[in-house]
Amino acid sequence: MENRQLRVGVIGCGAISDIYLKNMIGEFDNLEVVACAAAHVENAVKKAEQYKIRGCTVENLLADDTIDMVVILTPAPTHYELAKKALEAGKHVYTEKTMTIAPDTAAELIKLADEKGLYLGSAPDTFLGASWQTARKMIDEEKLGEITSFQISANRDLDFLASLFGFLRMPGGGICYDYGVYYLTTLVSLLGPVKRVAASVKNGKPVRMNVVPQSPEFGQEFSYPNESQVFAVVELENGVTGNFALNGDSVLADQAMFTIYGTKGILKLTDPNQFGGKNTFMANSYDFANQPAWEEIDNVFPYEENSRGIGPAEMADAILTGRKNRADKEMAYHVLDVIDAMMKSSDSGRFEEVNSTCERPLSLTEKL
């Protein structure tokens, strides 16, 4: 990597900003975080004091000609307007997931970025973590043989989480947009883009009760207009088909199941909301008396810890070296398009084609 830095401004000073600021300031040498902004400037000033940077208004940050890249960490419904303003101000943009809450607005941003010659990236960047890049290596080296199917299943307790986090009640805060995006991004990064989907989407409880005792709204009802359950058949462009199931009307402890089946073995993956964790592999065998045990796979690549911020850092490296970034706008758009197709399929009762496509990102084998 060239010995250069991009000057970064962060918009959004909520809970997720701490891990981003910690990593972007302390872990990635190609980023120089100089400012943070928020809708309520007092929140930005407080956060800025903590990280010894400048706190300011969003308008002030966007008007700063010395800032090269804007990292947006606000709720999904705000992404479109903020990203559009940042691109119009001539800045590269990286945004938390999803890029926007609808494919049409995401397509607008992609067109604008292309017209301006600017980079646009989007979370999640967890697929760049150690366990996922190790799994990618096994797939690319055909350790699984021919991939024949996959199975994804995960749960959450949205009564608790939507009581705690108000953004989950906003558009784009449903379990597929906010949580399933990790699984779908990782799936595409490992096996390639999606061709079509058939889905059943439900909202288990449109009206929920706040169950967090520490909350001032404890015991009060609130509206939850988003999807809480999604069950889908997902067919990839390469012909591989699998199941995708999310249940937000379950218990709090996430039980991530992500399995890829091949002719040479089965690979059980860890939680795509994390960067690390151990994958396990069971090789094929025709010895029925001595069936092989599950083997824990050691991660052979960096970024096992919570490395949120690697997406902006990897994009900065791409900008400085003149290549395509891995958490790129095309893959982010495609995953959003897949989710949108699931919503349409549930309404239509039939398979829906996914009109977009993308390239599998290059594997990441070294520290930035």
CSV table of C-alpha atoms in Angstrom, one decimal:
chain,number,residue,atom,x,y,z
A,1,MET,CA,0.0,0.0,0.0
A,2,GLU,CA,1.2,3.5,-0.7
A,3,ASN,CA,2.3,5.5,2.3
A,4,ARG,CA,-0.6,8.0,2.1
A,5,GLN,CA,-3.7,8.8,4.1
A,6,LEU,CA,-7.2,9.9,3.3
A,7,ARG,CA,-8.8,12.5,5.6
A,8,VAL,CA,-12.1,11.2,7.0
A,9,GLY,CA,-15.2,12.8,8.5
A,10,VAL,CA,-17.8,10.7,10.3
A,11,ILE,CA,-21.5,11.5,10.3
A,12,GLY,CA,-23.4,9.8,13.1
A,13,CYS,CA,-22.3,9.6,16.7
A,14,GLY,CA,-24.5,6.8,18.1
A,15,ALA,CA,-23.4,3.5,19.7
A,16,ILE,CA,-21.9,2.0,16.5
A,17,SER,CA,-19.6,5.0,16.1
A,18,ASP,CA,-17.3,4.0,18.9
A,19,ILE,CA,-15.9,0.8,17.3
A,20,TYR,CA,-15.6,2.6,14.0
A,21,LEU,CA,-13.7,5.5,15.5
A,22,LYS,CA,-11.5,3.3,17.7
A,23,ASN,CA,-10.5,1.2,14.7
A,24,MET,CA,-10.2,3.9,12.1
A,25,ILE,CA,-8.0,6.0,14.4
A,26,GLY,CA,-6.0,3.3,16.0
A,27,GLU,CA,-5.8,0.4,13.6
A,28,PHE,CA,-5.7,1.7,10.0
A,29,ASP,CA,-2.8,3.9,9.0
A,30,ASN,CA,-4.3,5.0,5.7
A,31,LEU,CA,-7.1,6.8,7.5
A,32,GLU,CA,-6.8,10.2,9.3
A,33,VAL,CA,-10.1,10.8,11.1
A,34,VAL,CA,-10.4,14.6,11.6
A,35,ALA,CA,-14.0,15.3,12.4
A,36,CYS,CA,-17.4,13.9,13.4
A,37,ALA,CA,-20.8,15.4,13.0
A,38,ALA,CA,-24.3,14.6,14.1
A,39,ALA,CA,-27.9,16.0,13.7
A,40,HIS,CA,-27.5,17.3,17.3
A,41,VAL,CA,-24.1,19.0,17.3
A,42,GLU,CA,-23.7,18.6,21.1
A,43,ASN,CA,-23.5,14.9,20.5
A,44,ALA,CA,-20.8,15.4,18.0
A,45,VAL,CA,-18.8,17.7,20.3
A,46,LYS,CA,-19.0,15.2,23.1
A,47,LYS,CA,-17.8,12.3,20.9
A,48,ALA,CA,-15.1,14.5,19.4
A,49,GLU,CA,-13.7,15.3,22.8
A,50,GLN,CA,-13.5,11.6,23.5
A,51,TYR,CA,-11.5,10.8,20.4
A,52,LYS,CA,-9.5,14.1,20.2
A,53,ILE,CA,-11.0,15.2,16.8
A,54,ARG,CA,-13.2,18.1,15.8
A,55,GLY,CA,-17.0,18.0,16.4
A,56,CYS,CA,-19.2,20.0,14.1
A,57,THR,CA,-22.5,20.2,12.2
A,58,VAL,CA,-23.1,18.0,9.2
A,59,GLU,CA,-23.1,21.1,7.0
A,60,ASN,CA,-19.7,22.2,8.3
A,61,LEU,CA,-18.2,18.7,7.8
A,62,LEU,CA,-19.5,18.5,4.2
A,63,ALA,CA,-18.2,22.0,3.5
A,64,ASP,CA,-14.7,21.1,4.6
A,65,ASP,CA,-12.6,20.8,1.4
A,66,THR,CA,-9.8,19.0,3.2
A,67,ILE,CA,-12.0,15.9,4.0
A,68,ASP,CA,-11.6,13.2,1.3
A,69,MET,CA,-14.0,10.6,2.6
A,70,VAL,CA,-17.3,10.6,4.6
A,71,VAL,CA,-18.3,7.6,6.7
A,72,ILE,CA,-22.0,7.6,7.4
A,73,LEU,CA,-23.1,5.8,10.6
A,74,THR,CA,-26.7,7.1,10.9
A,75,PRO,CA,-30.0,5.0,10.6
A,76,ALA,CA,-30.7,3.6,7.2
A,77,PRO,CA,-33.5,6.1,6.2
A,78,THR,CA,-31.0,8.9,6.3
A,79,HIS,CA,-28.3,7.3,4.2
A,80,TYR,CA,-29.7,8.4,0.8
A,81,GLU,CA,-29.8,12.2,1.5
A,82,LEU,CA,-26.5,12.2,3.4
A,83,ALA,CA,-24.6,10.2,0.8
A,84,LYS,CA,-26.0,12.3,-2.0
A,85,LYS,CA,-24.9,15.5,-0.3
A,86,ALA,CA,-21.5,14.1,0.4
A,87,LEU,CA,-21.0,12.9,-3.2
A,88,GLU,CA,-22.2,16.2,-4.5
A,89,ALA,CA,-19.6,17.8,-2.3
A,90,GLY,CA,-16.9,15.8,-4.0
A,91,LYS,CA,-16.2,13.3,-1.3
A,92,HIS,CA,-15.9,9.5,-1.4
A,93,VAL,CA,-18.6,7.8,0.7
A,94,TYR,CA,-18.8,4.7,2.9
A,95,THR,CA,-22.1,4.0,4.7
A,96,GLU,CA,-23.3,1.6,7.3
A,97,LYS,CA,-25.8,-1.0,6.0
A,98,THR,CA,-27.9,-0.9,4.0
A,99,MET,CA,-26.7,1.6,1.4
A,100,THR,CA,-30.3,3.0,1.3
A,101,ILE,CA,-33.6,1.4,2.0
A,102,ALA,CA,-34.7,0.9,-1.6
A,103,PRO,CA,-32.9,-0.1,-4.9
A,104,ASP,CA,-34.1,3.0,-6.8
A,105,THR,CA,-32.4,5.4,-4.4
A,106,ALA,CA,-29.3,3.2,-4.2
A,107,ALA,CA,-29.1,3.2,-8.0
A,108,GLU,CA,-29.3,7.0,-8.0
A,109,LEU,CA,-26.2,7.1,-5.6
A,110,ILE,CA,-24.3,4.7,-7.8
A,111,LYS,CA,-25.0,6.8,-10.9
A,112,LEU,CA,-23.9,10.0,-9.1
A,113,ALA,CA,-20.7,8.4,-7.8
A,114,ASP,CA,-19.9,7.2,-11.3
A,115,GLU,CA,-20.5,10.6,-12.8
A,116,LYS,CA,-18.3,12.3,-10.1
A,117,GLY,CA,-15.6,9.7,-10.4
A,118,LEU,CA,-16.0,8.9,-6.7
A,119,TYR,CA,-15.9,5.7,-4.6
A,120,LEU,CA,-19.0,4.5,-2.9
A,121,GLY,CA,-18.9,1.6,-0.4
A,122,SER,CA,-21.3,0.1,2.1
A,123,ALA,CA,-21.4,-2.2,5.1
A,124,PRO,CA,-21.4,-4.9,6.2
A,125,ASP,CA,-17.7,-5.4,6.0
A,126,THR,CA,-17.7,-8.5,8.3
A,127,PHE,CA,-17.1,-10.7,5.3
A,128,LEU,CA,-13.6,-9.4,5.2
A,129,GLY,CA,-12.9,-11.0,8.6
A,130,ALA,CA,-10.7,-13.9,9.3
A,131,SER,CA,-13.2,-16.7,9.5
A,132,TRP,CA,-14.9,-15.7,6.2
A,133,GLN,CA,-11.7,-15.3,4.3
A,134,THR,CA,-10.6,-18.6,5.6
A,135,ALA,CA,-13.9,-20.1,4.3
A,136,ARG,CA,-13.4,-18.4,1.0
A,137,LYS,CA,-10.0,-20.0,0.6
A,138,MET,CA,-11.4,-23.4,1.3
A,139,ILE,CA,-14.1,-22.9,-1.3
A,140,ASP,CA,-11.7,-21.5,-3.9
A,141,GLU,CA,-9.3,-24.4,-3.4
A,142,GLU,CA,-12.3,-26.8,-3.9
A,143,LYS,CA,-11.9,-28.4,-0.5
A,144,LEU,CA,-15.7,-28.8,-0.5
A,145,GLY,CA,-15.7,-30.2,-4.0
A,146,GLU,CA,-18.7,-29.1,-6.0
A,147,ILE,CA,-21.0,-26.9,-4.0
A,148,THR,CA,-24.5,-28.4,-4.0
A,149,SER,CA,-26.5,-26.3,-1.6
A,150,PHE,CA,-26.5,-24.0,1.5
A,151,GLN,CA,-28.6,-23.4,4.5
A,152,ILE,CA,-29.0,-20.2,6.5
A,153,SER,CA,-31.0,-19.9,9.7
A,154,ALA,CA,-30.9,-17.2,12.4
A,155,ASN,CA,-33.0,-15.8,15.2
A,156,ARG,CA,-33.5,-12.7,17.3
A,157,ASP,CA,-35.8,-11.3,19.9
A,158,LEU,CA,-37.2,-8.1,18.4
A,159,ASP,CA,-39.4,-7.4,21.4
A,160,PHE,CA,-36.2,-6.6,23.3
A,161,LEU,CA,-34.1,-5.2,20.5
A,162,ALA,CA,-36.8,-2.9,19.1
A,163,SER,CA,-37.5,-1.7,22.6
A,164,LEU,CA,-33.8,-0.9,23.0
A,165,PHE,CA,-33.0,0.5,19.5
A,166,GLY,CA,-35.5,2.9,18.0
A,167,PHE,CA,-34.0,2.7,14.5
A,168,LEU,CA,-35.3,-0.9,14.2
A,169,ARG,CA,-38.8,0.6,14.1
A,170,MET,CA,-37.8,2.8,11.2
A,171,PRO,CA,-38.0,1.8,7.5
A,172,GLY,CA,-35.1,-0.5,6.8
A,173,GLY,CA,-35.0,-1.7,10.4
A,174,GLY,CA,-36.7,-5.0,9.8
A,175,ILE,CA,-34.8,-8.3,10.5
A,176,CYS,CA,-33.9,-8.8,6.8
A,177,TYR,CA,-32.7,-5.3,6.0
A,178,ASP,CA,-30.9,-4.8,9.3
A,179,TYR,CA,-29.7,-8.4,10.1
A,180,GLY,CA,-30.2,-10.6,7.1
A,181,VAL,CA,-27.9,-8.3,5.2
A,182,TYR,CA,-24.9,-9.8,7.0
A,183,TYR,CA,-25.8,-13.3,5.8
A,184,LEU,CA,-26.7,-12.3,2.3
A,185,THR,CA,-23.6,-10.2,1.8
A,186,THR,CA,-21.4,-13.0,3.1
A,187,LEU,CA,-23.3,-15.5,0.9
A,188,VAL,CA,-22.7,-13.5,-2.2
A,189,SER,CA,-19.0,-12.9,-1.3
A,190,LEU,CA,-18.5,-16.7,-0.9
A,191,LEU,CA,-20.7,-18.2,-3.7
A,192,GLY,CA,-21.6,-15.4,-6.0
A,193,PRO,CA,-24.7,-13.3,-6.9
A,194,VAL,CA,-28.4,-14.4,-6.6
A,195,LYS,CA,-30.6,-15.1,-9.6
A,196,ARG,CA,-34.1,-15.4,-8.1
A,197,VAL,CA,-35.9,-15.9,-4.8
A,198,ALA,CA,-39.2,-17.1,-3.5
A,199,ALA,CA,-40.1,-15.9,0.0
A,200,SER,CA,-42.7,-15.7,2.7
A,201,VAL,CA,-42.3,-12.5,4.8
A,202,LYS,CA,-44.3,-11.8,8.0
A,203,ASN,CA,-44.6,-9.3,10.8
A,204,GLY,CA,-45.3,-11.4,13.9
A,205,LYS,CA,-46.4,-8.5,16.0
A,206,PRO,CA,-47.1,-5.1,14.4
A,207,VAL,CA,-47.7,-3.7,17.9
A,208,ARG,CA,-45.1,-4.6,20.6
A,209,MET,CA,-44.5,-3.8,24.2
A,210,ASN,CA,-41.3,-2.3,25.5
A,211,VAL,CA,-39.7,-5.0,27.7
A,212,VAL,CA,-36.5,-3.2,28.8
A,213,PRO,CA,-36.9,-2.3,32.5
A,214,GLN,CA,-34.3,0.6,32.2
A,215,SER,CA,-36.2,2.2,29.4
A,216,PRO,CA,-38.5,5.2,30.1
A,217,GLU,CA,-41.0,3.5,27.8
A,218,PHE,CA,-41.0,0.2,29.8
A,219,GLY,CA,-44.4,-1.5,29.6
A,220,GLN,CA,-45.7,0.8,26.9
A,221,GLU,CA,-46.8,-0.4,23.5
A,222,PHE,CA,-45.1,0.8,20.3
A,223,SER,CA,-45.6,0.3,16.6
A,224,TYR,CA,-43.3,-2.1,14.8
A,225,PRO,CA,-44.1,-1.9,11.0
A,226,ASN,CA,-41.3,-4.0,9.7
A,227,GLU,CA,-40.7,-7.6,8.8
A,228,SER,CA,-39.9,-9.9,11.7
A,229,GLN,CA,-39.8,-13.3,9.9
A,230,VAL,CA,-38.4,-14.2,6.5
A,231,PHE,CA,-38.4,-17.7,4.9
A,232,ALA,CA,-37.0,-18.0,1.4
A,233,VAL,CA,-35.6,-20.2,-1.3
A,234,VAL,CA,-32.6,-18.6,-2.9
A,235,GLU,CA,-31.2,-19.6,-6.2
A,236,LEU,CA,-27.8,-18.3,-7.2
A,237,GLU,CA,-26.6,-17.5,-10.7
A,238,ASN,CA,-24.4,-20.5,-10.7
A,239,GLY,CA,-27.4,-22.8,-10.1
A,240,VAL,CA,-26.7,-23.5,-6.4
A,241,THR,CA,-29.9,-23.3,-4.4
A,242,GLY,CA,-30.4,-23.0,-0.6
A,243,ASN,CA,-32.7,-22.0,2.2
A,244,PHE,CA,-32.7,-18.6,4.0
A,245,ALA,CA,-34.7,-18.3,7.3
A,246,LEU,CA,-34.8,-15.5,9.8
A,247,ASN,CA,-37.0,-15.4,12.9
A,248,GLY,CA,-37.2,-12.2,14.9
A,249,ASP,CA,-39.9,-13.5,17.2
A,250,SER,CA,-37.6,-15.8,19.1
A,251,VAL,CA,-35.1,-15.5,22.0
A,252,LEU,CA,-32.4,-12.9,22.4
A,253,ALA,CA,-29.3,-15.1,22.0
A,254,ASP,CA,-28.6,-15.3,18.2
A,255,GLN,CA,-28.2,-18.9,17.0
A,256,ALA,CA,-26.5,-18.5,13.7
A,257,MET,CA,-26.6,-21.4,11.4
A,258,PHE,CA,-24.7,-21.1,8.1
A,259,THR,CA,-23.8,-24.3,6.3
A,260,ILE,CA,-22.4,-25.0,2.9
A,261,TYR,CA,-22.8,-28.5,1.4
A,262,GLY,CA,-20.3,-29.9,-1.1
A,263,THR,CA,-19.5,-33.2,-2.7
A,264,LYS,CA,-16.2,-33.5,-0.7
A,265,GLY,CA,-17.6,-32.3,2.6
A,266,ILE,CA,-19.7,-29.9,4.7
A,267,LEU,CA,-18.6,-26.6,6.0
A,268,LYS,CA,-20.3,-25.1,9.1
A,269,LEU,CA,-19.7,-21.4,9.3
A,270,THR,CA,-19.7,-19.0,12.2
A,271,ASP,CA,-21.9,-15.9,12.7
A,272,PRO,CA,-21.6,-13.4,9.8
A,273,ASN,CA,-22.3,-10.5,12.2
A,274,GLN,CA,-18.8,-11.2,13.5
A,275,PHE,CA,-15.3,-11.1,12.0
A,276,GLY,CA,-13.8,-14.2,13.8
A,277,GLY,CA,-15.0,-17.5,15.2
A,278,LYS,CA,-14.1,-21.0,14.2
A,279,ASN,CA,-15.5,-22.8,11.1
A,280,THR,CA,-15.9,-26.6,11.2
A,281,PHE,CA,-15.5,-29.1,8.4
A,282,MET,CA,-16.6,-32.7,7.9
A,283,ALA,CA,-15.0,-34.5,5.0
A,284,ASN,CA,-17.0,-37.0,2.9
A,285,SER,CA,-16.5,-40.7,3.7
A,286,TYR,CA,-17.9,-44.0,2.6
A,287,ASP,CA,-16.7,-45.8,5.8
A,288,PHE,CA,-20.0,-46.1,7.6
A,289,ALA,CA,-18.4,-47.8,10.6
A,290,ASN,CA,-16.0,-44.9,11.1
A,291,GLN,CA,-17.7,-41.7,10.2
A,292,PRO,CA,-15.3,-38.6,10.3
A,293,ALA,CA,-15.6,-36.2,13.1
A,294,TRP,CA,-16.1,-32.4,12.7
A,295,GLU,CA,-12.7,-30.7,12.3
A,296,GLU,CA,-12.2,-27.2,13.6
A,297,ILE,CA,-10.6,-25.0,11.0
A,298,ASP,CA,-7.9,-22.6,12.1
A,299,ASN,CA,-8.2,-19.1,10.6
A,300,VAL,CA,-5.3,-18.3,8.4
A,301,PHE,CA,-6.0,-14.6,7.8
A,302,PRO,CA,-6.1,-11.4,9.9
A,303,TYR,CA,-9.0,-9.6,11.5
A,304,GLU,CA,-10.5,-12.0,14.0
A,305,GLU,CA,-11.5,-9.2,16.4
A,306,ASN,CA,-14.3,-6.7,15.8
A,307,SER,CA,-12.8,-4.8,12.9
A,308,ARG,CA,-15.6,-2.5,11.9
A,309,GLY,CA,-14.0,0.2,10.0
A,310,ILE,CA,-12.0,-2.2,7.8
A,311,GLY,CA,-14.5,-1.3,5.0
A,312,PRO,CA,-13.5,2.4,4.9
A,313,ALA,CA,-9.8,1.4,5.3
A,314,GLU,CA,-10.0,-1.1,2.4
A,315,MET,CA,-11.8,1.4,0.3
A,316,ALA,CA,-9.1,4.0,1.1
A,317,ASP,CA,-6.5,1.5,-0.1
A,318,ALA,CA,-8.5,1.0,-3.3
A,319,ILE,CA,-8.6,4.7,-3.9
A,320,LEU,CA,-4.9,5.2,-3.3
A,321,THR,CA,-3.9,2.3,-5.5
A,322,GLY,CA,-6.5,2.7,-8.2
A,323,ARG,CA,-8.5,-0.5,-7.9
A,324,LYS,CA,-12.0,-1.6,-7.1
A,325,ASN,CA,-12.9,-1.8,-3.4
A,326,ARG,CA,-14.3,-5.0,-2.0
A,327,ALA,CA,-17.3,-3.7,0.0
A,328,ASP,CA,-18.3,-2.0,-3.2
A,329,LYS,CA,-21.5,-0.3,-4.3
A,330,GLU,CA,-22.4,-3.0,-6.9
A,331,MET,CA,-22.5,-5.8,-4.3
A,332,ALA,CA,-24.3,-3.6,-1.8
A,333,TYR,CA,-26.9,-2.7,-4.4
A,334,HIS,CA,-27.3,-6.4,-5.4
A,335,VAL,CA,-27.9,-7.5,-1.8
A,336,LEU,CA,-30.4,-4.7,-1.3
A,337,ASP,CA,-32.1,-5.8,-4.6
A,338,VAL,CA,-32.2,-9.4,-3.3
A,339,ILE,CA,-34.0,-8.3,-0.1
A,340,ASP,CA,-36.4,-6.2,-2.2
A,341,ALA,CA,-37.1,-9.2,-4.4
A,342,MET,CA,-38.0,-11.2,-1.2
A,343,MET,CA,-40.5,-8.6,-0.2
A,344,LYS,CA,-42.0,-8.6,-3.7
A,345,SER,CA,-42.1,-12.4,-3.8
A,346,SER,CA,-44.0,-12.6,-0.5
A,347,ASP,CA,-46.7,-10.3,-2.0
A,348,SER,CA,-46.8,-12.0,-5.4
A,349,GLY,CA,-46.7,-15.6,-4.2
A,350,ARG,CA,-44.1,-16.6,-6.9
A,351,PHE,CA,-40.4,-16.6,-7.6
A,352,GLU,CA,-39.1,-13.1,-8.3
A,353,GLU,CA,-36.1,-12.5,-10.5
A,354,VAL,CA,-33.2,-10.4,-9.2
A,355,ASN,CA,-32.4,-8.1,-12.0
A,356,SER,CA,-29.0,-6.9,-10.8
A,357,THR,CA,-25.8,-8.8,-10.5
A,358,CYS,CA,-22.3,-8.2,-9.2
A,359,GLU,CA,-18.8,-9.7,-9.1
A,360,ARG,CA,-17.5,-11.7,-6.1
A,361,PRO,CA,-15.1,-9.5,-4.3
A,362,LEU,CA,-11.4,-10.4,-4.3
A,363,SER,CA,-10.3,-12.3,-1.3
A,364,LEU,CA,-8.4,-10.4,1.4
A,365,THR,CA,-5.3,-12.3,2.5
A,366,GLU,CA,-3.1,-9.6,4.2
A,367,LYS,CA,-3.5,-6.9,6.7
A,368,LEU,CA,-4.1,-3.4,5.3
